[in-house]
XYZ file of C-alpha atoms in Angstrom:
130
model
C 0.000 0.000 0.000
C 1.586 3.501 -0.929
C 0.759 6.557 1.028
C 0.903 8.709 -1.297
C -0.170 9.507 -5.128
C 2.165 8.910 -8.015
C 0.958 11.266 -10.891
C 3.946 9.206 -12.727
C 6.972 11.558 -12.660
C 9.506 8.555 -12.288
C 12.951 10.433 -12.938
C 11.830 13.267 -10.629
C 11.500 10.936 -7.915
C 14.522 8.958 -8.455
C 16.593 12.343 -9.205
C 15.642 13.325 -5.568
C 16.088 9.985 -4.372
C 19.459 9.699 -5.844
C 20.156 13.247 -3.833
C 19.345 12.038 -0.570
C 20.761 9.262 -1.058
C 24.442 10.675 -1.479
C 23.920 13.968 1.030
C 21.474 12.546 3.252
C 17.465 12.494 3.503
C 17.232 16.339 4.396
C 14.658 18.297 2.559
C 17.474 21.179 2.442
C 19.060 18.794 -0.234
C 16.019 18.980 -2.152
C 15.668 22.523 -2.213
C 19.384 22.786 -2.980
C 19.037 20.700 -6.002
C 15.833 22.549 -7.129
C 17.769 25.778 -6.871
C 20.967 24.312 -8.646
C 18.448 22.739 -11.528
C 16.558 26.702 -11.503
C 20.186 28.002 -11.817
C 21.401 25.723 -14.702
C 18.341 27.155 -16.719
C 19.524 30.236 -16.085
C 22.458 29.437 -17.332
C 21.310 27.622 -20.191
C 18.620 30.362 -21.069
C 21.413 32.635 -21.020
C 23.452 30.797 -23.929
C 20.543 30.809 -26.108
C 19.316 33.864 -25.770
C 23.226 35.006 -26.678
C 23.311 33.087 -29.428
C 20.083 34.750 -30.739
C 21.215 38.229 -30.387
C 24.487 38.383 -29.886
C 24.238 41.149 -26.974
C 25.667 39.733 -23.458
C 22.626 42.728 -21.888
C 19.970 41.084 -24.215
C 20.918 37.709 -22.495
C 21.454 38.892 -18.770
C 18.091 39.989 -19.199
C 16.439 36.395 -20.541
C 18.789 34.767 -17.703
C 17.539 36.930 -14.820
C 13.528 36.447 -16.035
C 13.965 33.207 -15.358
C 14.933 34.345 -12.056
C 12.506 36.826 -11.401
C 9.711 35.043 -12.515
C 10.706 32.944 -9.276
C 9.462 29.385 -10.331
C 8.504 27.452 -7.509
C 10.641 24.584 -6.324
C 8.586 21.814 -7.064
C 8.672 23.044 -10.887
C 11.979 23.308 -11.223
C 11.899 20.611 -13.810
C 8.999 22.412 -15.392
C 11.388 25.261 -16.485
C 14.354 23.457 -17.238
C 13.205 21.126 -19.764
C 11.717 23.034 -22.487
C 14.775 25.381 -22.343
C 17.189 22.789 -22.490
C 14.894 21.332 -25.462
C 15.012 23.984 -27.385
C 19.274 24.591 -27.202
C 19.509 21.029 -28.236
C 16.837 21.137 -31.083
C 19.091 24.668 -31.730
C 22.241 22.803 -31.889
C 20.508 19.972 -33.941
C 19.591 22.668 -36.798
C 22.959 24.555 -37.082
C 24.478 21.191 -37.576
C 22.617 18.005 -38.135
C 24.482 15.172 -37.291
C 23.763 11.548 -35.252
C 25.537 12.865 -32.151
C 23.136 16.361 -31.583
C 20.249 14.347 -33.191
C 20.783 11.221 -30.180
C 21.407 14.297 -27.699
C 18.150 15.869 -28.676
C 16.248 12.189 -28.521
C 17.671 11.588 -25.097
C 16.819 14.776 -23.791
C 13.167 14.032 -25.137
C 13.048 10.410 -23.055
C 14.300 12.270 -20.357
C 11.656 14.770 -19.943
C 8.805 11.846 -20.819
C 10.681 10.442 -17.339
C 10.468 13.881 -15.094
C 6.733 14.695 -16.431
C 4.714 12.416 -18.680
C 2.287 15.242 -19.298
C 4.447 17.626 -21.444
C 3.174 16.362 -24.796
C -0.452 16.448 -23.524
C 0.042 19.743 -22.267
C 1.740 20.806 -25.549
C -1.353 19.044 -27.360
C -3.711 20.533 -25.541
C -2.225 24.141 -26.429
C -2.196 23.589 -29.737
C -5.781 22.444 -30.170
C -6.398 25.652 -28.253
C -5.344 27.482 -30.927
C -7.178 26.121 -33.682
């Protein structure tokens, strides 16, 4: 019998898992990896939006909305995946080869793991706009 709900976010749970597992069962070193994984989008966010203008202000700017949009904890996958999807789908376009193209897959398996419902959710906004 579980006691609790399992919406079926498997890599989320053994992410955390994994955390506590090496620094301890604190919830500290949960909230320390969601602000590391908020800070990597950042980062990421950053990179692309440099690479799409070219101006380091343009890109502090993208980085720090990310920031200052101040995504809750919990979704700190939520903002990290489509980011990092759409760097790697980047980097697939400039130069298509197996390597970016297995990158860009894996990434994709990966964030069916942390959330099944992004394609549903991406569905559903689509049919919205129709």
């Amino acid at each position: 019998m579980r006691d609790f709900d399992d919406p079926g976010f498997p890599l989320s749970y053994l992410v955390s898992t994994v955390t506590a597992a090496l620094f301890g069962p604190s919830l500290l070193v949960n909230v320390v990896l969601c602000v590391l994984l908020i800070a990597l989008t950042s980062s990421v966010t950053w990179l692309v939006a440099y690479r799409a203008t070219g101006n380091t202000s343009a890109a502090l700017v993208a980085a720090a909305a990310t920031i200052v949009i101040y995504p809750r904890l919990y979704n700190a996958t939520k903002v990290i995946v489509p980011v990092t999807a759409i760097w790697l789908a980047w980097r697939y376009a400039d130069t298509p080869d197996r390597r970016r193209l297995a990158a860009l897959a894996s990434w994709s398996a990966v964030a069916f793991l942390l959330r099944h419902d992004y394609l549903s959710t991406w569905q559903s906004d689509a049919a919205s706009c129709w």
